[in-house]
Amino acid sequence: MRRVNCYRYTIPVETGVILRQRRLKQREGLLVELHENGQVGWGEIAPLPEFSGEDLPQAEQQLKQWRINWLNGQDDDLDRQYAPSVAFGISCALAELQGDLGSEGCYDTAPLCYGDPDELYAKLQQMSGEKVAKMKVGLYEANRDGLIADMFLTAIPDLKLRLDANRAWTLEKAAQFAAKIAESNKKRIQFIEEPCRTPAMSMQFAAQHNIAIAWDETTREPNLFAKKSDHLTAFIIKPTLFGSLQKCISLIEYAHKQGLTAVISSSIESSLALTQLARFAAQYTPDTTPGLDTLNLMQTQLLRRWQNSPLPLADLNSPFITPLAL
Ligand SMILES: O=C(O)CCC(=O)c1ccccc1C(=O)O
Ligand SMILES: [Mg+2]
């Protein structure tokens, strides 16, 4: 006997969270709770504004349709029939229901920083294992980004640095950034995600300046497999933007076959999905530090705790969660 409960959540986020020039005041999403044969599974469906193609009302409508089909005994093709955030959330709930999502999580995630050295030093001191951090660039002057990145690499000799420009730079701006990085420091740049306006420009930049790059937005565009480069070292996989766990596993396996790293990355989900991503990362990318350091953008956790997070935990009776009558 199958049973489904659905909820909508709204969590206030810290001031200053900007997504492609748009301020994010709150994070909204859906929760789906499945019951079958005495088992329970949870999933989170949270389209990310400015990044997802679908919005929350569309996701809710799709969840309503999937629920009807599942209660009628149908098992839909999630990635063919539903938007990525819907396919991802439902696949997590089904994976939990079927016991396919590991219990151990990789909570040692790469600290995300915006250029404040003190903040990064503090976070790195708490890290066990490899010291890897991610810094957003492209928001200010490229020279400044280069000086700060080089300072971090020089000051912390065992630091491996990930950078993310979200396609902000022209080739000229990217060259200004690269000019500030000491040659001896370049090999500790694990990658720059999407440095330039287009993948072709990014590949040209990487070859000209001998700096590793990674595809993030490009993993969700057509002809990904044609965009190869000797300087490409990683795919950044955001399941909420990409699709079901099964679709992500296929891309992880392809990346590993190509000798690339696959980094499981946050789409600013609540602690429910973030902890599921930490478990998924431990299961399928055990040798790679995930990029899940976004919980501190929120004012509360939802249903499940992130290891050692001091944030309060909201349960189903909290004002942040509303039952949905679909
Ligand atoms: O990947 C990470 O470490 C954190 C997630 C992150 O950076 C991100 C979060 C929301 C939207 C876009 C991005 C991005 O990687 O570009
Ligand atoms: Mg990115």
PDB file of C-alpha atoms in Angstrom, residues 25-265:
ATOM      1  CA  LYS A  25      15.289  36.788   0.321  1.00  0.00           C
ATOM      2  CA  GLN A  26      13.983  33.295   1.086  1.00  0.00           C
ATOM      3  CA  ARG A  27      14.447  29.724  -0.119  1.00  0.00           C
ATOM      4  CA  GLU A  28      11.282  27.893  -1.105  1.00  0.00           C
ATOM      5  CA  GLY A  29      10.736  24.287  -2.035  1.00  0.00           C
ATOM      6  CA  LEU A  30       8.576  21.186  -1.733  1.00  0.00           C
ATOM      7  CA  LEU A  31       9.000  18.099   0.424  1.00  0.00           C
ATOM      8  CA  VAL A  32       7.674  14.685  -0.549  1.00  0.00           C
ATOM      9  CA  GLU A  33       7.214  11.860   1.973  1.00  0.00           C
ATOM     10  CA  LEU A  34       6.651   8.345   0.595  1.00  0.00           C
ATOM     11  CA  HIS A  35       5.414   5.280   2.471  1.00  0.00           C
ATOM     12  CA  GLU A  36       5.384   1.712   1.135  1.00  0.00           C
ATOM     13  CA  ASN A  37       5.734  -1.709   2.806  1.00  0.00           C
ATOM     14  CA  GLY A  38       6.548  -0.133   6.153  1.00  0.00           C
ATOM     15  CA  GLN A  39       9.397   1.936   4.663  1.00  0.00           C
ATOM     16  CA  VAL A  40       9.584   5.728   4.387  1.00  0.00           C
ATOM     17  CA  GLY A  41      11.520   7.990   2.021  1.00  0.00           C
ATOM     18  CA  TRP A  42      11.877  11.777   1.830  1.00  0.00           C
ATOM     19  CA  GLY A  43      12.804  14.071  -1.054  1.00  0.00           C
ATOM     20  CA  GLU A  44      13.204  17.806  -1.619  1.00  0.00           C
ATOM     21  CA  ILE A  45      12.139  19.587  -4.793  1.00  0.00           C
ATOM     22  CA  ALA A  46      13.606  23.116  -4.831  1.00  0.00           C
ATOM     23  CA  PRO A  47      14.016  24.820  -8.223  1.00  0.00           C
ATOM     24  CA  LEU A  48      16.726  27.479  -7.851  1.00  0.00           C
ATOM     25  CA  PRO A  49      15.637  30.948  -9.060  1.00  0.00           C
ATOM     26  CA  GLU A  50      17.808  32.280 -11.929  1.00  0.00           C
ATOM     27  CA  PHE A  51      19.262  28.788 -12.505  1.00  0.00           C
ATOM     28  CA  SER A  52      16.368  26.313 -12.869  1.00  0.00           C
ATOM     29  CA  GLY A  53      14.215  26.322 -15.993  1.00  0.00           C
ATOM     30  CA  GLU A  54      11.158  25.412 -13.946  1.00  0.00           C
ATOM     31  CA  ASP A  55       9.581  27.488 -11.166  1.00  0.00           C
ATOM     32  CA  LEU A  56       7.914  26.310  -7.954  1.00  0.00           C
ATOM     33  CA  PRO A  57       4.306  26.303  -9.240  1.00  0.00           C
ATOM     34  CA  GLN A  58       5.378  24.197 -12.229  1.00  0.00           C
ATOM     35  CA  ALA A  59       7.277  21.816  -9.938  1.00  0.00           C
ATOM     36  CA  GLU A  60       4.233  21.534  -7.681  1.00  0.00           C
ATOM     37  CA  GLN A  61       2.006  20.707 -10.654  1.00  0.00           C
ATOM     38  CA  GLN A  62       4.454  18.025 -11.801  1.00  0.00           C
ATOM     39  CA  LEU A  63       4.685  16.549  -8.297  1.00  0.00           C
ATOM     40  CA  LYS A  64       0.875  16.370  -8.225  1.00  0.00           C
ATOM     41  CA  GLN A  65       0.887  14.393 -11.500  1.00  0.00           C
ATOM     42  CA  TRP A  66       3.705  12.086 -10.384  1.00  0.00           C
ATOM     43  CA  ARG A  67       1.839  11.382  -7.094  1.00  0.00           C
ATOM     44  CA  ILE A  68      -1.319  10.291  -8.993  1.00  0.00           C
ATOM     45  CA  ASN A  69       0.738   7.983 -11.212  1.00  0.00           C
ATOM     46  CA  TRP A  70       2.738   6.473  -8.323  1.00  0.00           C
ATOM     47  CA  LEU A  71      -0.396   5.819  -6.232  1.00  0.00           C
ATOM     48  CA  ASN A  72      -1.820   4.042  -9.305  1.00  0.00           C
ATOM     49  CA  GLY A  73       1.213   1.764  -9.313  1.00  0.00           C
ATOM     50  CA  GLN A  74       2.978   3.509 -12.233  1.00  0.00           C
ATOM     51  CA  ASP A  75       6.757   4.070 -12.057  1.00  0.00           C
ATOM     52  CA  ASP A  76       7.409   7.020 -14.363  1.00  0.00           C
ATOM     53  CA  ASP A  77      10.629   7.811 -16.267  1.00  0.00           C
ATOM     54  CA  LEU A  78      11.608  10.738 -14.033  1.00  0.00           C
ATOM     55  CA  ASP A  79      14.127  12.492 -16.289  1.00  0.00           C
ATOM     56  CA  ARG A  80      12.052  12.102 -19.444  1.00  0.00           C
ATOM     57  CA  GLN A  81       8.755  13.199 -17.890  1.00  0.00           C
ATOM     58  CA  TYR A  82       9.703  15.764 -15.215  1.00  0.00           C
ATOM     59  CA  ALA A  83      11.867  18.855 -14.681  1.00  0.00           C
ATOM     60  CA  PRO A  84      15.313  18.312 -13.068  1.00  0.00           C
ATOM     61  CA  SER A  85      14.388  19.475  -9.549  1.00  0.00           C
ATOM     62  CA  VAL A  86      11.296  17.222  -9.560  1.00  0.00           C
ATOM     63  CA  ALA A  87      13.231  14.228 -10.916  1.00  0.00           C
ATOM     64  CA  PHE A  88      15.954  14.761  -8.308  1.00  0.00           C
ATOM     65  CA  GLY A  89      13.653  15.117  -5.292  1.00  0.00           C
ATOM     66  CA  ILE A  90      11.468  12.145  -6.203  1.00  0.00           C
ATOM     67  CA  SER A  91      14.530   9.985  -6.958  1.00  0.00           C
ATOM     68  CA  CYS A  92      15.886  10.734  -3.463  1.00  0.00           C
ATOM     69  CA  ALA A  93      12.592   9.772  -1.827  1.00  0.00           C
ATOM     70  CA  LEU A  94      12.461   6.530  -3.850  1.00  0.00           C
ATOM     71  CA  ALA A  95      16.122   5.791  -3.082  1.00  0.00           C
ATOM     72  CA  GLU A  96      15.468   6.194   0.648  1.00  0.00           C
ATOM     73  CA  LEU A  97      12.303   4.082   0.402  1.00  0.00           C
ATOM     74  CA  GLN A  98      14.277   1.303  -1.329  1.00  0.00           C
ATOM     75  CA  GLY A  99      17.341   1.627   0.915  1.00  0.00           C
ATOM     76  CA  ASP A 100      19.555   2.660  -2.036  1.00  0.00           C
ATOM     77  CA  LEU A 101      21.006   5.835  -0.493  1.00  0.00           C
ATOM     78  CA  GLY A 102      23.951   5.180   1.816  1.00  0.00           C
ATOM     79  CA  SER A 103      23.710   6.292   5.439  1.00  0.00           C
ATOM     80  CA  GLU A 104      27.234   7.706   5.809  1.00  0.00           C
ATOM     81  CA  GLY A 105      27.704  11.262   4.546  1.00  0.00           C
ATOM     82  CA  CYS A 106      30.727  13.288   3.439  1.00  0.00           C
ATOM     83  CA  TYR A 107      30.250  16.395   5.604  1.00  0.00           C
ATOM     84  CA  ASP A 108      33.811  17.678   5.148  1.00  0.00           C
ATOM     85  CA  THR A 109      32.757  19.980   2.352  1.00  0.00           C
ATOM     86  CA  ALA A 110      34.874  22.598   0.582  1.00  0.00           C
ATOM     87  CA  PRO A 111      34.433  25.909   2.435  1.00  0.00           C
ATOM     88  CA  LEU A 112      32.868  28.536   0.173  1.00  0.00           C
ATOM     89  CA  CYS A 113      34.422  31.969   0.560  1.00  0.00           C
ATOM     90  CA  TYR A 114      34.047  35.359  -1.041  1.00  0.00           C
ATOM     91  CA  GLY A 115      37.543  36.719  -0.424  1.00  0.00           C
ATOM     92  CA  ASP A 116      37.683  37.260   3.351  1.00  0.00           C
ATOM     93  CA  PRO A 117      41.004  35.635   4.365  1.00  0.00           C
ATOM     94  CA  ASP A 118      40.139  35.443   8.087  1.00  0.00           C
ATOM     95  CA  GLU A 119      36.880  33.612   7.380  1.00  0.00           C
ATOM     96  CA  LEU A 120      38.668  31.101   5.142  1.00  0.00           C
ATOM     97  CA  TYR A 121      41.556  30.492   7.572  1.00  0.00           C
ATOM     98  CA  ALA A 122      39.048  29.714  10.374  1.00  0.00           C
ATOM     99  CA  LYS A 123      37.117  27.237   8.211  1.00  0.00           C
ATOM    100  CA  LEU A 124      40.269  25.498   6.918  1.00  0.00           C
ATOM    101  CA  GLN A 125      41.565  24.950  10.455  1.00  0.00           C
ATOM    102  CA  GLN A 126      38.445  22.863  11.149  1.00  0.00           C
ATOM    103  CA  MET A 127      38.918  20.674   8.074  1.00  0.00           C
ATOM    104  CA  SER A 128      40.217  17.145   8.413  1.00  0.00           C
ATOM    105  CA  GLY A 129      41.645  15.613   5.240  1.00  0.00           C
ATOM    106  CA  GLU A 130      42.639  17.628   2.172  1.00  0.00           C
ATOM    107  CA  LYS A 131      42.551  21.393   2.545  1.00  0.00           C
ATOM    108  CA  VAL A 132      40.409  22.452  -0.371  1.00  0.00           C
ATOM    109  CA  ALA A 133      38.319  25.619  -0.554  1.00  0.00           C
ATOM    110  CA  LYS A 134      36.204  27.393  -3.123  1.00  0.00           C
ATOM    111  CA  MET A 135      36.302  31.112  -3.832  1.00  0.00           C
ATOM    112  CA  LYS A 136      33.793  33.007  -5.924  1.00  0.00           C
ATOM    113  CA  VAL A 137      35.473  35.357  -8.425  1.00  0.00           C
ATOM    114  CA  GLY A 138      34.185  37.625 -11.182  1.00  0.00           C
ATOM    115  CA  LEU A 139      32.115  39.762  -8.820  1.00  0.00           C
ATOM    116  CA  TYR A 140      34.770  42.483  -8.538  1.00  0.00           C
ATOM    117  CA  GLU A 141      37.884  43.468 -10.512  1.00  0.00           C
ATOM    118  CA  ALA A 142      39.807  40.506 -12.041  1.00  0.00           C
ATOM    119  CA  ASN A 143      43.136  41.931 -10.784  1.00  0.00           C
ATOM    120  CA  ARG A 144      41.776  41.904  -7.211  1.00  0.00           C
ATOM    121  CA  ASP A 145      40.523  38.345  -7.578  1.00  0.00           C
ATOM    122  CA  GLY A 146      43.958  37.267  -8.815  1.00  0.00           C
ATOM    123  CA  LEU A 147      45.802  38.998  -5.966  1.00  0.00           C
ATOM    124  CA  ILE A 148      43.531  37.421  -3.307  1.00  0.00           C
ATOM    125  CA  ALA A 149      43.697  33.946  -4.860  1.00  0.00           C
ATOM    126  CA  ASP A 150      47.491  34.132  -5.083  1.00  0.00           C
ATOM    127  CA  MET A 151      47.671  35.382  -1.484  1.00  0.00           C
ATOM    128  CA  PHE A 152      45.647  32.381  -0.250  1.00  0.00           C
ATOM    129  CA  LEU A 153      47.816  29.929  -2.212  1.00  0.00           C
ATOM    130  CA  THR A 154      51.039  31.518  -0.964  1.00  0.00           C
ATOM    131  CA  ALA A 155      49.897  31.815   2.663  1.00  0.00           C
ATOM    132  CA  ILE A 156      48.500  28.255   2.897  1.00  0.00           C
ATOM    133  CA  PRO A 157      51.035  25.896   1.238  1.00  0.00           C
ATOM    134  CA  ASP A 158      48.782  22.791   1.445  1.00  0.00           C
ATOM    135  CA  LEU A 159      45.705  24.589   0.121  1.00  0.00           C
ATOM    136  CA  LYS A 160      44.081  23.400  -3.106  1.00  0.00           C
ATOM    137  CA  LEU A 161      41.887  26.195  -4.408  1.00  0.00           C
ATOM    138  CA  ARG A 162      38.696  25.917  -6.447  1.00  0.00           C
ATOM    139  CA  LEU A 163      37.484  29.104  -8.097  1.00  0.00           C
ATOM    140  CA  ASP A 164      34.176  29.937  -9.728  1.00  0.00           C
ATOM    141  CA  ALA A 165      33.655  32.827 -12.133  1.00  0.00           C
ATOM    142  CA  ASN A 166      30.177  31.819 -13.359  1.00  0.00           C
ATOM    143  CA  ARG A 167      31.201  32.874 -16.900  1.00  0.00           C
ATOM    144  CA  ALA A 168      31.877  36.481 -15.828  1.00  0.00           C
ATOM    145  CA  TRP A 169      35.173  37.099 -17.653  1.00  0.00           C
ATOM    146  CA  THR A 170      36.142  38.091 -21.157  1.00  0.00           C
ATOM    147  CA  LEU A 171      39.495  36.661 -22.285  1.00  0.00           C
ATOM    148  CA  GLU A 172      41.120  39.981 -21.381  1.00  0.00           C
ATOM    149  CA  LYS A 173      39.713  39.989 -17.840  1.00  0.00           C
ATOM    150  CA  ALA A 174      40.670  36.331 -17.391  1.00  0.00           C
ATOM    151  CA  ALA A 175      44.211  37.180 -18.514  1.00  0.00           C
ATOM    152  CA  GLN A 176      44.355  39.973 -15.885  1.00  0.00           C
ATOM    153  CA  PHE A 177      43.364  37.416 -13.215  1.00  0.00           C
ATOM    154  CA  ALA A 178      45.952  34.873 -14.434  1.00  0.00           C
ATOM    155  CA  ALA A 179      48.732  37.488 -14.496  1.00  0.00           C
ATOM    156  CA  LYS A 180      48.481  37.769 -10.702  1.00  0.00           C
ATOM    157  CA  ILE A 181      48.948  34.032 -10.057  1.00  0.00           C
ATOM    158  CA  ALA A 182      52.560  32.916  -9.486  1.00  0.00           C
ATOM    159  CA  GLU A 183      53.503  30.092 -11.879  1.00  0.00           C
ATOM    160  CA  SER A 184      54.413  27.901  -8.899  1.00  0.00           C
ATOM    161  CA  ASN A 185      50.901  28.397  -7.451  1.00  0.00           C
ATOM    162  CA  LYS A 186      48.970  27.503 -10.592  1.00  0.00           C
ATOM    163  CA  LYS A 187      49.173  23.742 -10.042  1.00  0.00           C
ATOM    164  CA  ARG A 188      47.291  24.123  -6.735  1.00  0.00           C
ATOM    165  CA  ILE A 189      44.342  25.683  -8.514  1.00  0.00           C
ATOM    166  CA  GLN A 190      42.198  22.523  -8.728  1.00  0.00           C
ATOM    167  CA  PHE A 191      40.032  24.290 -11.306  1.00  0.00           C
ATOM    168  CA  ILE A 192      38.234  27.477 -12.202  1.00  0.00           C
ATOM    169  CA  GLU A 193      34.545  26.773 -12.873  1.00  0.00           C
ATOM    170  CA  GLU A 194      33.358  28.452 -16.081  1.00  0.00           C
ATOM    171  CA  PRO A 195      35.940  31.288 -16.165  1.00  0.00           C
ATOM    172  CA  CYS A 196      34.772  32.912 -19.418  1.00  0.00           C
ATOM    173  CA  ARG A 197      31.610  33.904 -21.256  1.00  0.00           C
ATOM    174  CA  THR A 198      31.651  30.717 -23.412  1.00  0.00           C
ATOM    175  CA  PRO A 199      33.194  27.236 -23.106  1.00  0.00           C
ATOM    176  CA  ALA A 200      35.361  27.925 -26.184  1.00  0.00           C
ATOM    177  CA  MET A 201      36.797  31.056 -24.539  1.00  0.00           C
ATOM    178  CA  SER A 202      37.342  29.134 -21.293  1.00  0.00           C
ATOM    179  CA  MET A 203      39.270  26.419 -23.134  1.00  0.00           C
ATOM    180  CA  GLN A 204      41.383  29.085 -24.878  1.00  0.00           C
ATOM    181  CA  PHE A 205      42.062  30.767 -21.508  1.00  0.00           C
ATOM    182  CA  ALA A 206      43.079  27.459 -19.899  1.00  0.00           C
ATOM    183  CA  ALA A 207      45.521  26.646 -22.713  1.00  0.00           C
ATOM    184  CA  GLN A 208      47.020  30.161 -22.798  1.00  0.00           C
ATOM    185  CA  HIS A 209      47.599  30.382 -19.022  1.00  0.00           C
ATOM    186  CA  ASN A 210      48.001  26.704 -18.071  1.00  0.00           C
ATOM    187  CA  ILE A 211      45.222  26.840 -15.466  1.00  0.00           C
ATOM    188  CA  ALA A 212      42.766  23.964 -14.911  1.00  0.00           C
ATOM    189  CA  ILE A 213      39.051  24.540 -15.583  1.00  0.00           C
ATOM    190  CA  ALA A 214      35.800  22.789 -14.704  1.00  0.00           C
ATOM    191  CA  TRP A 215      32.354  22.664 -16.317  1.00  0.00           C
ATOM    192  CA  ASP A 216      29.384  23.604 -14.147  1.00  0.00           C
ATOM    193  CA  GLU A 217      26.726  25.361 -16.273  1.00  0.00           C
ATOM    194  CA  THR A 218      28.171  23.551 -19.312  1.00  0.00           C
ATOM    195  CA  THR A 219      27.253  20.147 -17.819  1.00  0.00           C
ATOM    196  CA  ARG A 220      23.603  21.163 -18.245  1.00  0.00           C
ATOM    197  CA  GLU A 221      23.909  22.275 -21.876  1.00  0.00           C
ATOM    198  CA  PRO A 222      23.878  20.269 -25.137  1.00  0.00           C
ATOM    199  CA  ASN A 223      27.082  18.718 -26.557  1.00  0.00           C
ATOM    200  CA  LEU A 224      28.856  18.510 -23.191  1.00  0.00           C
ATOM    201  CA  PHE A 225      30.932  15.547 -24.343  1.00  0.00           C
ATOM    202  CA  ALA A 226      32.288  17.521 -27.317  1.00  0.00           C
ATOM    203  CA  LYS A 227      33.717  20.243 -25.041  1.00  0.00           C
ATOM    204  CA  LYS A 228      36.978  18.524 -24.211  1.00  0.00           C
ATOM    205  CA  SER A 229      40.243  20.123 -23.157  1.00  0.00           C
ATOM    206  CA  ASP A 230      43.561  18.891 -21.729  1.00  0.00           C
ATOM    207  CA  HIS A 231      43.001  21.498 -19.014  1.00  0.00           C
ATOM    208  CA  LEU A 232      39.500  20.263 -18.093  1.00  0.00           C
ATOM    209  CA  THR A 233      39.752  18.501 -14.734  1.00  0.00           C
ATOM    210  CA  ALA A 234      36.209  18.313 -13.324  1.00  0.00           C
ATOM    211  CA  PHE A 235      32.452  18.284 -13.825  1.00  0.00           C
ATOM    212  CA  ILE A 236      30.465  20.163 -11.174  1.00  0.00           C
ATOM    213  CA  ILE A 237      27.222  18.237 -10.741  1.00  0.00           C
ATOM    214  CA  LYS A 238      24.249  20.036  -9.190  1.00  0.00           C
ATOM    215  CA  PRO A 239      21.568  17.335  -8.930  1.00  0.00           C
ATOM    216  CA  THR A 240      18.697  19.809  -8.307  1.00  0.00           C
ATOM    217  CA  LEU A 241      19.580  21.462 -11.637  1.00  0.00           C
ATOM    218  CA  PHE A 242      20.601  18.248 -13.437  1.00  0.00           C
ATOM    219  CA  GLY A 243      18.044  15.531 -12.589  1.00  0.00           C
ATOM    220  CA  SER A 244      17.577  12.187 -10.870  1.00  0.00           C
ATOM    221  CA  LEU A 245      20.236  10.418  -8.830  1.00  0.00           C
ATOM    222  CA  GLN A 246      20.401   7.817 -11.606  1.00  0.00           C
ATOM    223  CA  LYS A 247      21.132  10.506 -14.222  1.00  0.00           C
ATOM    224  CA  CYS A 248      23.826  11.941 -11.940  1.00  0.00           C
ATOM    225  CA  ILE A 249      25.395   8.496 -11.483  1.00  0.00           C
ATOM    226  CA  SER A 250      25.676   8.126 -15.274  1.00  0.00           C
ATOM    227  CA  LEU A 251      27.482  11.477 -15.530  1.00  0.00           C
ATOM    228  CA  ILE A 252      29.776  10.594 -12.596  1.00  0.00           C
ATOM    229  CA  GLU A 253      30.700   7.305 -14.281  1.00  0.00           C
ATOM    230  CA  TYR A 254      31.380   9.104 -17.583  1.00  0.00           C
ATOM    231  CA  ALA A 255      33.556  11.701 -15.812  1.00  0.00           C
ATOM    232  CA  HIS A 256      35.584   9.030 -14.030  1.00  0.00           C
ATOM    233  CA  LYS A 257      36.071   7.110 -17.304  1.00  0.00           C
ATOM    234  CA  GLN A 258      37.452  10.328 -18.833  1.00  0.00           C
ATOM    235  CA  GLY A 259      39.842  10.764 -15.882  1.00  0.00           C
ATOM    236  CA  LEU A 260      37.867  13.733 -14.591  1.00  0.00           C
ATOM    237  CA  THR A 261      36.744  14.559 -11.042  1.00  0.00           C
ATOM    238  CA  ALA A 262      32.996  14.710 -10.383  1.00  0.00           C
ATOM    239  CA  VAL A 263      32.108  17.231  -7.665  1.00  0.00           C
ATOM    240  CA  ILE A 264      28.647  16.979  -6.081  1.00  0.00           C
ATOM    241  CA  SER A 265      27.562  20.583  -5.592  1.00  0.00           C
TER     242      SER A 265
END
